[in-house]
């Protein structure tokens, strides 16, 4: 019980995380009990504490892991350097794709900030800021090269990220638009929003 | 207890609503009890039922009222007709202003959809759809008049609304940017996102 971070090895560990994610996303952190998570995983409530000291740690672990995965995935994403508009396109397509693939995690990342303890919130916001900064940095360089017509790269980054993240509130596979087509549309909108020339 | 909608007259009624809104926004619907709301209002828990049959009705009342107010405020907003780009600008400035003024209500409107009972959810989504449709309609007419270069007015509307709503996650009064300057920036971004000519 003294551990502050989870240890999710073995077969059951990952199931604890995925079950908690699904339940938090569906019902909200506050409405879900450790007992309920244990029951869905199929273990005694007490056994959960072999994996995680408490519900707060479980929430933080999910949110931190999500942000670390976003940051790592963007770092690993092939994207050109030295051409800010090409980087902006890569970021746009990456963000749309990643956020459509991780809906539950994204949902929790936005919904449950208010339920994080102060030091966990601080750690989470630092990661989010790092991610936003990667876009702001692209926009700052695009502005310096006079490739875009934005006045404030930071505000533009907020606007673009909000617009792109919104895709997961309405997109459904099997509808009129493929994920690729949707990414095309969002890239058109992003390029326009920052005042880059339309191709 | 048989009523399905609240009756919030007198002095206490509005305080029940505003207290519930504040507590739901801060802690989440699931984490707040009727007892807690009563205690903050300063009445016995039983007295709350003079105003509202249950917590679900309270949530629905808040969310429905918020959407009805958005719809009414947009209808009342002076905006030119027959000039789709001027209408788009009016919508953009209206949405940014309204959403900065009602942060708690907006937060609940996005966060607590999952906690609505099915028929309440349906009623709420119908209102949201009506609001989105008012923007989609503007964009459809702008497209017909070749004033914008979007392929899909509906997707563009989702993108624009998500971008504009995002303002309430970061904006702080007293910072470098006034509300008016922020609305200017979001109008620039919106105009660009839909491929309208920049002025």
mmCIF file of C-alpha atoms in Angstrom:
data_model
loop_
_atom_site.group_PDB
_atom_site.id
_atom_site.type_symbol
_atom_site.label_atom_id
_atom_site.label_comp_id
_atom_site.label_asym_id
_atom_site.label_seq_id
_atom_site.Cartn_x
_atom_site.Cartn_y
_atom_site.Cartn_z
ATOM 1 C CA UNK A 1 0.000 0.000 0.000
ATOM 2 C CA UNK A 2 3.029 2.268 0.285
ATOM 3 C CA UNK A 3 3.730 2.303 -3.424
ATOM 4 C CA UNK A 4 2.695 5.413 -5.237
ATOM 5 C CA UNK A 5 2.788 4.031 -8.760
ATOM 6 C CA UNK A 6 1.125 0.969 -10.154
ATOM 7 C CA UNK A 7 2.827 -2.221 -11.237
ATOM 8 C CA UNK A 8 0.768 -3.837 -13.935
ATOM 9 C CA UNK A 9 2.757 -6.897 -14.960
ATOM 10 C CA UNK A 10 1.469 -10.387 -15.663
ATOM 11 C CA UNK A 11 -1.860 -11.261 -17.182
ATOM 12 C CA UNK A 12 -4.127 -9.477 -14.720
ATOM 13 C CA UNK A 13 -2.306 -6.132 -14.551
ATOM 14 C CA UNK A 14 -3.163 -4.994 -18.080
ATOM 15 C CA UNK A 15 -6.746 -6.160 -17.562
ATOM 16 C CA UNK A 16 -7.016 -3.990 -14.451
ATOM 17 C CA UNK A 17 -5.936 -0.976 -16.512
ATOM 18 C CA UNK A 18 -8.160 -1.681 -19.500
ATOM 19 C CA UNK A 19 -11.172 -2.400 -17.285
ATOM 20 C CA UNK A 20 -10.635 0.768 -15.260
ATOM 21 C CA UNK A 21 -10.298 2.774 -18.482
ATOM 22 C CA UNK A 22 -13.522 1.385 -19.882
ATOM 23 C CA UNK A 23 -15.473 1.953 -16.656
ATOM 24 C CA UNK A 24 -14.072 5.457 -16.064
ATOM 25 C CA UNK A 25 -14.890 6.413 -19.653
ATOM 26 C CA UNK A 26 -18.426 5.098 -19.425
ATOM 27 C CA UNK A 27 -19.481 6.137 -15.931
ATOM 28 C CA UNK A 28 -16.898 8.695 -14.805
ATOM 29 C CA UNK A 29 -14.162 8.290 -12.229
ATOM 30 C CA UNK A 30 -16.297 9.320 -9.282
ATOM 31 C CA UNK A 31 -19.031 6.799 -10.057
ATOM 32 C CA UNK A 32 -16.723 3.777 -10.274
ATOM 33 C CA UNK A 33 -15.541 1.878 -7.178
ATOM 34 C CA UNK A 34 -12.466 -0.299 -6.761
ATOM 35 C CA UNK A 35 -14.910 -3.089 -5.904
ATOM 36 C CA UNK A 36 -16.632 -2.662 -9.261
ATOM 37 C CA UNK A 37 -13.332 -2.755 -11.133
ATOM 38 C CA UNK A 38 -12.308 -5.916 -9.250
ATOM 39 C CA UNK A 39 -15.634 -7.539 -10.015
ATOM 40 C CA UNK A 40 -15.329 -6.833 -13.754
ATOM 41 C CA UNK A 41 -11.742 -8.078 -13.789
ATOM 42 C CA UNK A 42 -12.876 -11.171 -11.906
ATOM 43 C CA UNK A 43 -10.712 -10.872 -8.803
ATOM 44 C CA UNK A 44 -11.415 -10.131 -5.148
ATOM 45 C CA UNK A 45 -11.416 -6.425 -4.305
ATOM 46 C CA UNK A 46 -8.423 -6.967 -2.048
ATOM 47 C CA UNK A 47 -6.391 -8.466 -4.891
ATOM 48 C CA UNK A 48 -6.558 -5.156 -6.774
ATOM 49 C CA UNK A 49 -4.228 -3.648 -4.220
ATOM 50 C CA UNK A 50 -1.469 -5.929 -5.467
ATOM 51 C CA UNK A 51 -1.505 -3.765 -8.562
ATOM 52 C CA UNK A 52 -2.342 -0.296 -7.404
ATOM 53 C CA UNK A 53 -2.500 1.454 -4.017
ATOM 54 C CA UNK A 54 -5.752 3.298 -4.696
ATOM 55 C CA UNK A 55 -8.221 4.574 -7.292
ATOM 56 C CA UNK A 56 -6.423 7.912 -7.656
ATOM 57 C CA UNK A 57 -3.209 6.144 -8.635
ATOM 58 C CA UNK A 58 -5.145 4.123 -11.171
ATOM 59 C CA UNK A 59 -6.596 7.260 -12.751
ATOM 60 C CA UNK A 60 -3.248 9.014 -12.791
ATOM 61 C CA UNK A 61 -1.552 5.954 -14.248
ATOM 62 C CA UNK A 62 -4.068 5.841 -17.118
ATOM 63 C CA UNK A 63 -3.839 9.556 -17.846
ATOM 64 C CA UNK A 64 -0.054 9.726 -17.568
ATOM 65 C CA UNK A 65 0.365 6.663 -19.759
ATOM 66 C CA UNK A 66 -1.922 8.174 -22.374
ATOM 67 C CA UNK A 67 0.020 11.441 -22.488
ATOM 68 C CA UNK A 68 3.382 9.647 -22.529
ATOM 69 C CA UNK A 69 2.141 7.545 -25.432
ATOM 70 C CA UNK A 70 0.974 10.601 -27.370
ATOM 71 C CA UNK A 71 4.322 12.302 -26.819
ATOM 72 C CA UNK A 72 6.285 9.184 -27.755
ATOM 73 C CA UNK A 73 4.138 8.441 -30.793
ATOM 74 C CA UNK A 74 4.586 11.971 -32.106
ATOM 75 C CA UNK A 75 8.342 11.716 -31.548
ATOM 76 C CA UNK A 76 8.363 8.403 -33.449
ATOM 77 C CA UNK A 77 6.108 9.681 -36.233
ATOM 78 C CA UNK A 78 8.043 10.204 -39.440
ATOM 79 C CA UNK A 79 7.913 13.913 -40.128
ATOM 80 C CA UNK A 80 10.073 16.160 -42.177
ATOM 81 C CA UNK A 81 12.196 18.733 -40.399
ATOM 82 C CA UNK A 82 13.052 22.172 -41.657
ATOM 83 C CA UNK A 83 9.753 22.599 -43.529
ATOM 84 C CA UNK A 84 7.235 23.962 -41.012
ATOM 85 C CA UNK A 85 4.189 23.481 -43.257
ATOM 86 C CA UNK A 86 5.087 19.853 -43.934
ATOM 87 C CA UNK A 87 5.556 19.420 -40.193
ATOM 88 C CA UNK A 88 2.172 21.031 -39.579
ATOM 89 C CA UNK A 89 0.554 18.602 -41.990
ATOM 90 C CA UNK A 90 2.280 15.669 -40.313
ATOM 91 C CA UNK A 91 1.120 16.890 -36.901
ATOM 92 C CA UNK A 92 -2.460 17.348 -38.103
ATOM 93 C CA UNK A 93 -2.713 13.878 -39.626
ATOM 94 C CA UNK A 94 -0.993 12.305 -36.632
ATOM 95 C CA UNK A 95 -3.276 14.001 -34.119
ATOM 96 C CA UNK A 96 -6.475 13.056 -35.953
ATOM 97 C CA UNK A 97 -5.363 9.452 -36.423
ATOM 98 C CA UNK A 98 -4.105 8.985 -32.875
ATOM 99 C CA UNK A 99 -7.207 10.532 -31.300
ATOM 100 C CA UNK A 100 -9.542 8.347 -33.345
ATOM 101 C CA UNK A 101 -7.606 5.277 -32.221
ATOM 102 C CA UNK A 102 -7.695 6.082 -28.507
ATOM 103 C CA UNK A 103 -11.132 7.423 -27.819
ATOM 104 C CA UNK A 104 -11.573 6.144 -24.283
ATOM 105 C CA UNK A 105 -8.166 7.393 -23.215
ATOM 106 C CA UNK A 106 -8.759 10.781 -24.864
ATOM 107 C CA UNK A 107 -12.169 11.064 -23.241
ATOM 108 C CA UNK A 108 -10.708 10.402 -19.791
ATOM 109 C CA UNK A 109 -7.778 12.748 -20.456
ATOM 110 C CA UNK A 110 -10.219 15.622 -20.984
ATOM 111 C CA UNK A 111 -12.963 14.665 -18.540
ATOM 112 C CA UNK A 112 -11.080 13.682 -15.442
ATOM 113 C CA UNK A 113 -8.501 16.417 -14.945
ATOM 114 C CA UNK A 114 -10.660 17.785 -12.135
ATOM 115 C CA UNK A 115 -10.389 14.490 -10.266
ATOM 116 C CA UNK A 116 -6.595 14.405 -10.139
ATOM 117 C CA UNK A 117 -4.831 15.231 -6.894
ATOM 118 C CA UNK A 118 -2.855 18.507 -7.160
ATOM 119 C CA UNK A 119 0.598 16.995 -7.726
ATOM 120 C CA UNK A 120 -0.795 14.488 -10.234
ATOM 121 C CA UNK A 121 -2.593 17.313 -12.030
ATOM 122 C CA UNK A 122 0.627 19.280 -12.206
ATOM 123 C CA UNK A 123 2.503 16.311 -13.689
ATOM 124 C CA UNK A 124 -0.277 15.731 -16.211
ATOM 125 C CA UNK A 125 -0.515 19.366 -17.280
ATOM 126 C CA UNK A 126 3.263 19.478 -17.788
ATOM 127 C CA UNK A 127 2.938 16.634 -20.302
ATOM 128 C CA UNK A 128 -0.001 18.255 -22.021
ATOM 129 C CA UNK A 129 1.919 21.501 -22.233
ATOM 130 C CA UNK A 130 4.865 19.681 -23.806
ATOM 131 C CA UNK A 131 2.549 18.294 -26.468
ATOM 132 C CA UNK A 132 0.938 21.667 -27.176
ATOM 133 C CA UNK A 133 4.406 23.176 -27.314
ATOM 134 C CA UNK A 134 5.411 20.822 -30.109
ATOM 135 C CA UNK A 135 2.676 22.374 -32.255
ATOM 136 C CA UNK A 136 3.322 25.918 -31.026
ATOM 137 C CA UNK A 137 6.962 25.484 -31.977
ATOM 138 C CA UNK A 138 6.032 24.440 -35.521
ATOM 139 C CA UNK A 139 3.724 27.438 -35.820
ATOM 140 C CA UNK A 140 6.333 29.798 -34.412
ATOM 141 C CA UNK A 141 8.818 28.681 -37.050
ATOM 142 C CA UNK A 142 6.171 28.845 -39.772
ATOM 143 C CA UNK A 143 5.400 32.415 -38.714
ATOM 144 C CA UNK A 144 9.092 33.373 -38.668
ATOM 145 C CA UNK A 145 9.377 32.017 -42.236
ATOM 146 C CA UNK A 146 6.244 33.973 -43.197
ATOM 147 C CA UNK A 147 4.478 30.787 -44.240
ATOM 148 C CA UNK A 148 1.385 31.502 -42.126
ATOM 149 C CA UNK A 149 -0.496 34.635 -41.151
ATOM 150 C CA UNK A 150 -1.218 34.076 -37.476
ATOM 151 C CA UNK A 151 -0.684 36.740 -34.863
ATOM 152 C CA UNK A 152 -0.255 34.445 -31.874
ATOM 153 C CA UNK A 153 1.243 30.940 -32.361
ATOM 154 C CA UNK A 154 0.115 29.808 -28.901
ATOM 155 C CA UNK A 155 -3.529 30.752 -29.431
ATOM 156 C CA UNK A 156 -3.421 29.238 -32.911
ATOM 157 C CA UNK A 157 -2.081 26.004 -31.407
ATOM 158 C CA UNK A 158 -4.946 25.918 -28.884
ATOM 159 C CA UNK A 159 -7.431 26.501 -31.695
ATOM 160 C CA UNK A 160 -5.988 23.840 -33.960
ATOM 161 C CA UNK A 161 -5.700 21.194 -31.243
ATOM 162 C CA UNK A 162 -9.289 21.794 -30.092
ATOM 163 C CA UNK A 163 -10.551 21.574 -33.664
ATOM 164 C CA UNK A 164 -8.655 18.359 -34.377
ATOM 165 C CA UNK A 165 -9.518 16.677 -31.087
ATOM 166 C CA UNK A 166 -13.192 17.328 -31.772
ATOM 167 C CA UNK A 167 -13.101 14.709 -34.521
ATOM 168 C CA UNK A 168 -13.614 11.985 -31.956
ATOM 169 C CA UNK A 169 -16.956 13.400 -30.815
ATOM 170 C CA UNK A 170 -18.684 12.737 -34.153
ATOM 171 C CA UNK A 171 -16.647 10.436 -36.396
ATOM 172 C CA UNK A 172 -18.012 6.936 -36.952
ATOM 173 C CA UNK A 173 -16.304 4.222 -38.966
ATOM 174 C CA UNK A 174 -18.490 2.964 -41.762
ATOM 175 C CA UNK A 175 -20.034 6.345 -42.481
ATOM 176 C CA UNK A 176 -19.647 8.379 -45.666
ATOM 177 C CA UNK A 177 -16.115 9.444 -44.811
ATOM 178 C CA UNK A 178 -13.039 7.282 -44.322
ATOM 179 C CA UNK A 179 -10.495 8.164 -41.632
ATOM 180 C CA UNK A 180 -8.131 9.219 -44.394
ATOM 181 C CA UNK A 181 -10.672 11.505 -46.027
ATOM 182 C CA UNK A 182 -11.446 13.051 -42.646
ATOM 183 C CA UNK A 183 -7.736 13.680 -42.085
ATOM 184 C CA UNK A 184 -7.625 15.381 -45.504
ATOM 185 C CA UNK A 185 -10.509 17.658 -44.522
ATOM 186 C CA UNK A 186 -8.956 18.528 -41.165
ATOM 187 C CA UNK A 187 -5.665 19.309 -42.871
ATOM 188 C CA UNK A 188 -7.465 21.676 -45.259
ATOM 189 C CA UNK A 189 -9.128 23.365 -42.295
ATOM 190 C CA UNK A 190 -5.905 23.558 -40.275
ATOM 191 C CA UNK A 191 -3.951 24.996 -43.175
ATOM 192 C CA UNK A 192 -6.664 27.570 -43.655
ATOM 193 C CA UNK A 193 -7.028 28.376 -39.941
ATOM 194 C CA UNK A 194 -3.384 29.387 -39.714
ATOM 195 C CA UNK A 195 -3.541 31.290 -42.976
ATOM 196 C CA UNK A 196 -1.220 29.098 -45.000
ATOM 197 C CA UNK A 197 -1.681 29.187 -48.740
ATOM 198 C CA UNK A 198 -4.210 26.690 -50.046
ATOM 199 C CA UNK A 199 -2.755 24.264 -52.582
ATOM 200 C CA UNK B 1 -42.301 13.345 -6.498
ATOM 201 C CA UNK B 2 -44.367 12.594 -9.566
ATOM 202 C CA UNK B 3 -43.252 15.665 -11.440
ATOM 203 C CA UNK B 4 -40.675 15.106 -14.122
ATOM 204 C CA UNK B 5 -39.501 18.675 -14.476
ATOM 205 C CA UNK B 6 -38.294 21.087 -11.822
ATOM 206 C CA UNK B 7 -40.075 24.143 -10.527
ATOM 207 C CA UNK B 8 -37.521 26.646 -9.385
ATOM 208 C CA UNK B 9 -39.499 29.676 -8.291
ATOM 209 C CA UNK B 10 -38.986 31.846 -5.230
ATOM 210 C CA UNK B 11 -35.668 32.662 -3.634
ATOM 211 C CA UNK B 12 -34.436 29.141 -3.000
ATOM 212 C CA UNK B 13 -35.198 27.616 -6.407
ATOM 213 C CA UNK B 14 -32.555 29.550 -8.336
ATOM 214 C CA UNK B 15 -30.059 28.853 -5.544
ATOM 215 C CA UNK B 16 -30.712 25.120 -5.880
ATOM 216 C CA UNK B 17 -29.887 25.354 -9.572
ATOM 217 C CA UNK B 18 -26.802 27.524 -9.221
ATOM 218 C CA UNK B 19 -25.475 25.401 -6.368
ATOM 219 C CA UNK B 20 -26.025 22.180 -8.280
ATOM 220 C CA UNK B 21 -24.314 23.692 -11.328
ATOM 221 C CA UNK B 22 -21.288 24.724 -9.313
ATOM 222 C CA UNK B 23 -20.984 21.360 -7.547
ATOM 223 C CA UNK B 24 -21.534 19.316 -10.722
ATOM 224 C CA UNK B 25 -18.933 21.405 -12.566
ATOM 225 C CA UNK B 26 -16.386 21.040 -9.801
ATOM 226 C CA UNK B 27 -16.836 17.429 -8.730
ATOM 227 C CA UNK B 28 -18.876 15.790 -11.472
ATOM 228 C CA UNK B 29 -22.496 14.688 -11.354
ATOM 229 C CA UNK B 30 -21.764 11.224 -10.012
ATOM 230 C CA UNK B 31 -19.752 12.529 -7.080
ATOM 231 C CA UNK B 32 -22.383 14.987 -5.843
ATOM 232 C CA UNK B 33 -25.321 13.910 -3.633
ATOM 233 C CA UNK B 34 -28.672 15.573 -3.144
ATOM 234 C CA UNK B 35 -27.726 15.808 0.519
ATOM 235 C CA UNK B 36 -24.608 17.781 -0.388
ATOM 236 C CA UNK B 37 -26.568 20.172 -2.591
ATOM 237 C CA UNK B 38 -29.125 20.712 0.188
ATOM 238 C CA UNK B 39 -26.368 21.346 2.699
ATOM 239 C CA UNK B 40 -24.713 23.992 0.475
ATOM 240 C CA UNK B 41 -28.060 25.651 -0.187
ATOM 241 C CA UNK B 42 -28.761 25.591 3.529
ATOM 242 C CA UNK B 43 -31.958 23.529 3.544
ATOM 243 C CA UNK B 44 -32.854 20.062 4.765
ATOM 244 C CA UNK B 45 -32.294 17.317 2.185
ATOM 245 C CA UNK B 46 -36.024 16.618 2.143
ATOM 246 C CA UNK B 47 -36.824 20.225 1.210
ATOM 247 C CA UNK B 48 -34.948 19.819 -2.059
ATOM 248 C CA UNK B 49 -37.722 17.571 -3.286
ATOM 249 C CA UNK B 50 -40.070 20.541 -3.262
ATOM 250 C CA UNK B 51 -38.047 21.770 -6.214
ATOM 251 C CA UNK B 52 -36.968 18.703 -8.081
ATOM 252 C CA UNK B 53 -37.937 15.009 -8.033
ATOM 253 C CA UNK B 54 -34.383 13.675 -8.261
ATOM 254 C CA UNK B 55 -30.777 14.387 -9.168
ATOM 255 C CA UNK B 56 -31.263 13.271 -12.781
ATOM 256 C CA UNK B 57 -34.002 15.871 -13.264
ATOM 257 C CA UNK B 58 -31.711 18.494 -11.797
ATOM 258 C CA UNK B 59 -28.934 17.618 -14.256
ATOM 259 C CA UNK B 60 -31.311 17.546 -17.202
ATOM 260 C CA UNK B 61 -32.857 20.839 -16.177
ATOM 261 C CA UNK B 62 -29.435 22.511 -16.076
ATOM 262 C CA UNK B 63 -28.329 21.082 -19.410
ATOM 263 C CA UNK B 64 -31.616 21.737 -21.178
ATOM 264 C CA UNK B 65 -31.753 25.289 -19.845
ATOM 265 C CA UNK B 66 -28.211 25.914 -21.053
ATOM 266 C CA UNK B 67 -28.960 24.680 -24.570
ATOM 267 C CA UNK B 68 -32.253 26.587 -24.713
ATOM 268 C CA UNK B 69 -30.416 29.729 -23.655
ATOM 269 C CA UNK B 70 -27.733 29.233 -26.325
ATOM 270 C CA UNK B 71 -30.402 28.735 -28.985
ATOM 271 C CA UNK B 72 -32.434 31.719 -27.813
ATOM 272 C CA UNK B 73 -29.386 33.977 -27.474
ATOM 273 C CA UNK B 74 -28.261 33.139 -31.011
ATOM 274 C CA UNK B 75 -31.749 33.835 -32.304
ATOM 275 C CA UNK B 76 -31.755 37.184 -30.471
ATOM 276 C CA UNK B 77 -28.223 38.076 -31.578
ATOM 277 C CA UNK B 78 -28.250 40.822 -34.184
ATOM 278 C CA UNK B 79 -26.863 39.262 -37.320
ATOM 279 C CA UNK B 80 -27.180 40.168 -40.951
ATOM 280 C CA UNK B 81 -29.120 37.868 -43.183
ATOM 281 C CA UNK B 82 -28.381 37.176 -46.806
ATOM 282 C CA UNK B 83 -24.618 37.579 -46.391
ATOM 283 C CA UNK B 84 -23.286 34.171 -45.287
ATOM 284 C CA UNK B 85 -19.791 35.424 -44.410
ATOM 285 C CA UNK B 86 -21.177 38.215 -42.237
ATOM 286 C CA UNK B 87 -23.418 35.627 -40.596
ATOM 287 C CA UNK B 88 -20.407 33.368 -40.057
ATOM 288 C CA UNK B 89 -18.551 36.207 -38.383
ATOM 289 C CA UNK B 90 -21.559 36.968 -36.170
ATOM 290 C CA UNK B 91 -21.819 33.294 -35.209
ATOM 291 C CA UNK B 92 -18.109 33.065 -34.409
ATOM 292 C CA UNK B 93 -18.097 36.128 -32.175
ATOM 293 C CA UNK B 94 -21.350 35.100 -30.521
ATOM 294 C CA UNK B 95 -20.125 31.568 -29.773
ATOM 295 C CA UNK B 96 -16.806 32.720 -28.305
ATOM 296 C CA UNK B 97 -18.464 35.391 -26.163
ATOM 297 C CA UNK B 98 -21.296 33.172 -24.929
ATOM 298 C CA UNK B 99 -18.993 30.272 -24.087
ATOM 299 C CA UNK B 100 -16.623 32.490 -22.115
ATOM 300 C CA UNK B 101 -19.582 33.817 -20.130
ATOM 301 C CA UNK B 102 -21.017 30.412 -19.205
ATOM 302 C CA UNK B 103 -18.056 28.244 -18.422
ATOM 303 C CA UNK B 104 -19.659 26.066 -15.763
ATOM 304 C CA UNK B 105 -22.725 25.395 -17.891
ATOM 305 C CA UNK B 106 -20.582 24.656 -20.951
ATOM 306 C CA UNK B 107 -18.370 22.338 -18.955
ATOM 307 C CA UNK B 108 -21.378 20.373 -17.706
ATOM 308 C CA UNK B 109 -22.951 20.349 -21.173
ATOM 309 C CA UNK B 110 -19.896 18.534 -22.524
ATOM 310 C CA UNK B 111 -18.942 16.435 -19.519
ATOM 311 C CA UNK B 112 -22.221 15.020 -18.349
ATOM 312 C CA UNK B 113 -23.933 13.771 -21.499
ATOM 313 C CA UNK B 114 -23.048 10.227 -20.454
ATOM 314 C CA UNK B 115 -24.976 10.656 -17.213
ATOM 315 C CA UNK B 116 -28.281 11.585 -18.842
ATOM 316 C CA UNK B 117 -31.062 9.014 -18.997
ATOM 317 C CA UNK B 118 -31.775 7.903 -22.585
ATOM 318 C CA UNK B 119 -34.845 10.086 -23.215
ATOM 319 C CA UNK B 120 -33.140 13.093 -21.627
ATOM 320 C CA UNK B 121 -30.067 12.470 -23.740
ATOM 321 C CA UNK B 122 -32.193 12.360 -26.855
ATOM 322 C CA UNK B 123 -33.866 15.654 -25.983
ATOM 323 C CA UNK B 124 -30.510 17.258 -25.261
ATOM 324 C CA UNK B 125 -28.864 16.015 -28.447
ATOM 325 C CA UNK B 126 -31.790 17.328 -30.494
ATOM 326 C CA UNK B 127 -31.088 20.804 -29.123
ATOM 327 C CA UNK B 128 -27.383 20.496 -29.733
ATOM 328 C CA UNK B 129 -28.077 19.353 -33.266
ATOM 329 C CA UNK B 130 -30.315 22.373 -33.841
ATOM 330 C CA UNK B 131 -27.500 24.655 -32.748
ATOM 331 C CA UNK B 132 -24.915 22.911 -34.954
ATOM 332 C CA UNK B 133 -27.414 23.059 -37.799
ATOM 333 C CA UNK B 134 -27.598 26.846 -37.562
ATOM 334 C CA UNK B 135 -23.876 26.974 -38.372
ATOM 335 C CA UNK B 136 -24.069 24.186 -40.967
ATOM 336 C CA UNK B 137 -26.820 26.124 -42.702
ATOM 337 C CA UNK B 138 -24.681 29.257 -42.882
ATOM 338 C CA UNK B 139 -21.795 27.238 -44.303
ATOM 339 C CA UNK B 140 -24.044 25.477 -46.793
ATOM 340 C CA UNK B 141 -25.234 28.811 -48.145
ATOM 341 C CA UNK B 142 -21.700 30.189 -48.157
ATOM 342 C CA UNK B 143 -20.611 27.162 -50.172
ATOM 343 C CA UNK B 144 -23.503 27.548 -52.613
ATOM 344 C CA UNK B 145 -22.462 31.178 -53.128
ATOM 345 C CA UNK B 146 -18.824 30.037 -53.608
ATOM 346 C CA UNK B 147 -17.696 32.188 -50.719
ATOM 347 C CA UNK B 148 -15.855 29.329 -48.995
ATOM 348 C CA UNK B 149 -13.891 26.332 -50.197
ATOM 349 C CA UNK B 150 -15.127 23.557 -47.927
ATOM 350 C CA UNK B 151 -16.095 20.136 -49.228
ATOM 351 C CA UNK B 152 -18.442 19.186 -46.382
ATOM 352 C CA UNK B 153 -20.387 21.912 -44.500
ATOM 353 C CA UNK B 154 -21.311 19.517 -41.690
ATOM 354 C CA UNK B 155 -17.736 18.477 -40.966
ATOM 355 C CA UNK B 156 -16.620 22.097 -41.251
ATOM 356 C CA UNK B 157 -19.277 23.054 -38.693
ATOM 357 C CA UNK B 158 -18.038 20.371 -36.281
ATOM 358 C CA UNK B 159 -14.488 21.619 -36.751
ATOM 359 C CA UNK B 160 -15.353 25.263 -36.223
ATOM 360 C CA UNK B 161 -17.534 24.676 -33.170
ATOM 361 C CA UNK B 162 -14.870 22.497 -31.521
ATOM 362 C CA UNK B 163 -12.206 25.111 -32.219
ATOM 363 C CA UNK B 164 -14.318 27.964 -30.837
ATOM 364 C CA UNK B 165 -15.538 26.071 -27.782
ATOM 365 C CA UNK B 166 -11.921 25.298 -26.898
ATOM 366 C CA UNK B 167 -11.414 28.944 -25.972
ATOM 367 C CA UNK B 168 -12.880 28.313 -22.547
ATOM 368 C CA UNK B 169 -10.190 25.763 -21.654
ATOM 369 C CA UNK B 170 -7.362 28.299 -21.701
ATOM 370 C CA UNK B 171 -8.647 31.885 -21.703
ATOM 371 C CA UNK B 172 -8.145 33.925 -18.558
ATOM 372 C CA UNK B 173 -9.368 37.455 -18.023
ATOM 373 C CA UNK B 174 -6.537 39.815 -17.141
ATOM 374 C CA UNK B 175 -4.015 38.085 -19.402
ATOM 375 C CA UNK B 176 -2.345 39.561 -22.492
ATOM 376 C CA UNK B 177 -5.479 39.215 -24.597
ATOM 377 C CA UNK B 178 -8.867 40.829 -24.113
ATOM 378 C CA UNK B 179 -12.026 38.883 -24.892
ATOM 379 C CA UNK B 180 -12.494 41.067 -27.944
ATOM 380 C CA UNK B 181 -8.983 40.446 -29.237
ATOM 381 C CA UNK B 182 -9.502 36.710 -28.717
ATOM 382 C CA UNK B 183 -12.744 36.874 -30.707
ATOM 383 C CA UNK B 184 -10.818 38.658 -33.489
ATOM 384 C CA UNK B 185 -8.235 35.872 -33.561
ATOM 385 C CA UNK B 186 -10.879 33.144 -33.606
ATOM 386 C CA UNK B 187 -12.677 34.911 -36.420
ATOM 387 C CA UNK B 188 -9.441 35.004 -38.439
ATOM 388 C CA UNK B 189 -8.969 31.273 -37.798
ATOM 389 C CA UNK B 190 -12.583 30.426 -38.614
ATOM 390 C CA UNK B 191 -12.545 32.410 -41.826
ATOM 391 C CA UNK B 192 -9.344 30.654 -42.820
ATOM 392 C CA UNK B 193 -10.531 27.190 -41.774
ATOM 393 C CA UNK B 194 -13.464 27.380 -44.162
ATOM 394 C CA UNK B 195 -11.331 28.840 -46.915
ATOM 395 C CA UNK B 196 -12.957 32.266 -47.076
ATOM 396 C CA UNK B 197 -10.820 35.047 -48.465
ATOM 397 C CA UNK B 198 -8.752 36.834 -45.835
ATOM 398 C CA UNK B 199 -9.445 40.558 -45.605
#
